[in-house]
Coordinates of C-alpha atoms in Angstrom, one line a residue:
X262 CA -23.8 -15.7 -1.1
X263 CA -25.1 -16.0 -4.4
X264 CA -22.3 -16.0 -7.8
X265 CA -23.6 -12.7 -8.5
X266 CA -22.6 -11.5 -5.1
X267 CA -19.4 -12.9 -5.2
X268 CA -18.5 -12.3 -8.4
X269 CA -18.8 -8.5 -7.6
X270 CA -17.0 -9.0 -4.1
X271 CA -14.3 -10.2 -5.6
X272 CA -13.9 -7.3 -7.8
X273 CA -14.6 -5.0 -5.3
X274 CA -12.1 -6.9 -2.9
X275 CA -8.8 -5.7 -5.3
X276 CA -8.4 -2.3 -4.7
X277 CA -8.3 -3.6 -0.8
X278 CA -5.7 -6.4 -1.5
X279 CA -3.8 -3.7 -3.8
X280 CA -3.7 -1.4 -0.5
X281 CA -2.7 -4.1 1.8
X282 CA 0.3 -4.4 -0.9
X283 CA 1.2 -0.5 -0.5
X284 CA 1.2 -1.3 3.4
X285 CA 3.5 -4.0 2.7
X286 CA 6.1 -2.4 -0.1
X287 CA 6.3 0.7 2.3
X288 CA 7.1 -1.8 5.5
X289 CA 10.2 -3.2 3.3
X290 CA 11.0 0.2 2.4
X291 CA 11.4 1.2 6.2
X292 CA 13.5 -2.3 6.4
X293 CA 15.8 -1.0 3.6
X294 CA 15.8 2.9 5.3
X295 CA 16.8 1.7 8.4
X296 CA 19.1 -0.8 7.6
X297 CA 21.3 1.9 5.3
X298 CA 20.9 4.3 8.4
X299 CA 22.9 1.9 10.1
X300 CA 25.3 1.3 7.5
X301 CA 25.7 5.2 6.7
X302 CA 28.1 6.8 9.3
X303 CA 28.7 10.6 9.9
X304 CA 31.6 12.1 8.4
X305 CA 33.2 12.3 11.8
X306 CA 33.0 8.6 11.8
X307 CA 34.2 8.1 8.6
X308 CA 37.8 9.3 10.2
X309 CA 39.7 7.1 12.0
X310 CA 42.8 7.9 14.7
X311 CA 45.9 6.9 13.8
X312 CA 47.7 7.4 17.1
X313 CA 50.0 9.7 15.4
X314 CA 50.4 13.5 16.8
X315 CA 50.8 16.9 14.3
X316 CA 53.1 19.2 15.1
X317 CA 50.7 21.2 17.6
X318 CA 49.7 17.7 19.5
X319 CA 46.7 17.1 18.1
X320 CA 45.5 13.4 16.6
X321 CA 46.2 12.8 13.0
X322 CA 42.8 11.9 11.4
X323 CA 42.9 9.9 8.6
X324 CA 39.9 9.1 6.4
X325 CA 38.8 4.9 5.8
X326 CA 39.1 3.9 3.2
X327 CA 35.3 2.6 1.7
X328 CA 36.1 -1.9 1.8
X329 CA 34.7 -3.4 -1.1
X330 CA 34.2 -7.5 -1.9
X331 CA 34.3 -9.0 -4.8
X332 CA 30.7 -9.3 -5.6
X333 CA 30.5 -5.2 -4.9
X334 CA 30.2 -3.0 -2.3
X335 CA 27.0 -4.0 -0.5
X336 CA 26.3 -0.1 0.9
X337 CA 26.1 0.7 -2.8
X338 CA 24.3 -2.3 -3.4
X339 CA 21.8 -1.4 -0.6
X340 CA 20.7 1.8 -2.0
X341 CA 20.6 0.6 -5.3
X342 CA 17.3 -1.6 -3.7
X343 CA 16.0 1.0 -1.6
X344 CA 16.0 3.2 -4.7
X345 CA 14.6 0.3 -7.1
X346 CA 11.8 -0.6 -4.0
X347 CA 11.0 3.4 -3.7
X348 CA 10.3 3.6 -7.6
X349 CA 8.4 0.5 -7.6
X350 CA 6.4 1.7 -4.5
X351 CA 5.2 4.5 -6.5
X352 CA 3.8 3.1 -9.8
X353 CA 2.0 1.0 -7.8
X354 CA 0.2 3.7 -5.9
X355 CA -0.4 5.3 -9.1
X356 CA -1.7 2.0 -9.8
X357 CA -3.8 1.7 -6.8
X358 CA -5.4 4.7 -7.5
X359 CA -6.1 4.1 -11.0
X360 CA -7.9 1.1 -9.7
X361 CA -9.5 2.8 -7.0
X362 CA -11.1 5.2 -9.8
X363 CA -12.3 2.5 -12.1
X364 CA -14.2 0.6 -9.8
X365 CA -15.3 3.8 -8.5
X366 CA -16.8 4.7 -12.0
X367 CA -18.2 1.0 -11.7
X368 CA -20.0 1.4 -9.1
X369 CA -21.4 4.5 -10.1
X370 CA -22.7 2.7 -13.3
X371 CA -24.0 -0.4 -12.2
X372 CA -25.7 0.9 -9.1
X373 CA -27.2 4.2 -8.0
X374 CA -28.5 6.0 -5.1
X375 CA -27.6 4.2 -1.5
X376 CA -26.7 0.9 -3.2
X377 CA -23.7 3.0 -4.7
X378 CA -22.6 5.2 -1.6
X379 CA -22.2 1.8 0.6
X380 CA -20.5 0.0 -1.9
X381 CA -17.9 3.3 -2.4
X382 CA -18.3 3.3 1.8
X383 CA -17.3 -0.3 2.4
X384 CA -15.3 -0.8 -0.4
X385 CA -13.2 2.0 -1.2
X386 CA -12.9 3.9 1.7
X387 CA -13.0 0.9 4.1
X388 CA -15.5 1.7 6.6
X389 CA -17.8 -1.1 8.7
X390 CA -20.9 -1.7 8.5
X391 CA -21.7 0.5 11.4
X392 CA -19.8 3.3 10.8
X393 CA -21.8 3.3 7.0
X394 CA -25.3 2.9 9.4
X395 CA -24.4 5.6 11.6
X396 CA -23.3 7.7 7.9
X397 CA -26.2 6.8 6.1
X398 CA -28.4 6.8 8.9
X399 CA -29.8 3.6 8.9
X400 CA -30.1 0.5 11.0
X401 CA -27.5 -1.9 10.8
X402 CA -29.7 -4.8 9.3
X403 CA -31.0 -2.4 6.5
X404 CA -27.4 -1.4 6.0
X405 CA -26.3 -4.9 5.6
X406 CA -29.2 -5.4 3.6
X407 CA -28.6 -2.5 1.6
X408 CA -25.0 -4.0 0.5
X409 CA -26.1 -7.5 -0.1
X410 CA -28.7 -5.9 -2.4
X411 CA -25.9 -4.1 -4.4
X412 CA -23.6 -6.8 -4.6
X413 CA -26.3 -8.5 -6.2
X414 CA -27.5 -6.1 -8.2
X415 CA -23.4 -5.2 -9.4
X416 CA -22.2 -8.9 -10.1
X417 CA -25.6 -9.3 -13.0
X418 CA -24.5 -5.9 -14.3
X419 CA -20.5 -7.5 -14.6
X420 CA -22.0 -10.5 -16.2
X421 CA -24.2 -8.5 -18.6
X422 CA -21.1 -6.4 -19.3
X423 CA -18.7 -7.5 -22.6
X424 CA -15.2 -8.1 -21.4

């Protein structure tokens, strides 16, 4: 791999590392949801039997009261994160895609024709190699080809280009 090629396969390579950190950020989120589902109890639960009768004979219900520590109440405390994490999750997205649309316009202007379309392929919407030959409808090695090509021809555009 020439430092042309990986110059521009390292830029190309973010937007994938920034949706492998969506995957992750949603995973924890999941972690927080399902550990405040287990904290969270129905309102039935909430009441507790006191082993005293009414009048009629039914149980006296008496609502818990909601335990607190001194460094806080940790249910509180737990949606407090899952609220922070769910916020957080979204700007990045919106980061993501922002991203995803600047190398997108990148690749558009440093490469044209086929050398753009498997670059976008490969890159941005993840395919393999072989899905993009049977897409573009061209043999594998001229696919492969194809991208080498543009990588190389992407990474002298970046150096060319004034940061």
């Amino acid at each position: 791999m020439t430092d042309n090629q990986r110059i521009a396969d390292e830029d190309l390579r973010r937007y994938r590392e920034a949706k492998q950190d969506l995957i992750v950020l949603h995973q924890e989120i999941e972690i927080l949801e399902s550990k405040c589902n287990r904290m969270v109890r129905s309102p039935e639960a909430m009441m507790w039997d006191t082993g005293r009768k009414d009048s009629s004979g039914k149980p006296i219900r008496v609502q818990l009261s909601v335990q607190s520590t001194r460094a806080g109440n940790t249910q509180e405390e737990l949606l407090a994160a899952l609220a922070d994490r769910r916020a957080y999750y979204w700007q990045q997205c919106a980061a993501t895609e922002r991203l995803a649309m600047d190398i997108e316009m990148r690749i558009g202007s440093f490469c044209i024709g086929v050398q753009a379309r498997v670059l976008s392929l490969y890159y941005i919407c993840g395919q393999r190699l072989e899905q993009i030959a049977v897409t573009t409808n061209f043999s594998y090695h001229h696919t492969k080809r194809t991208r080498w090509r543009a990588l190389e021809q992407y990474g002298s555009r970046m150096k060319d280009e004034p940061k």
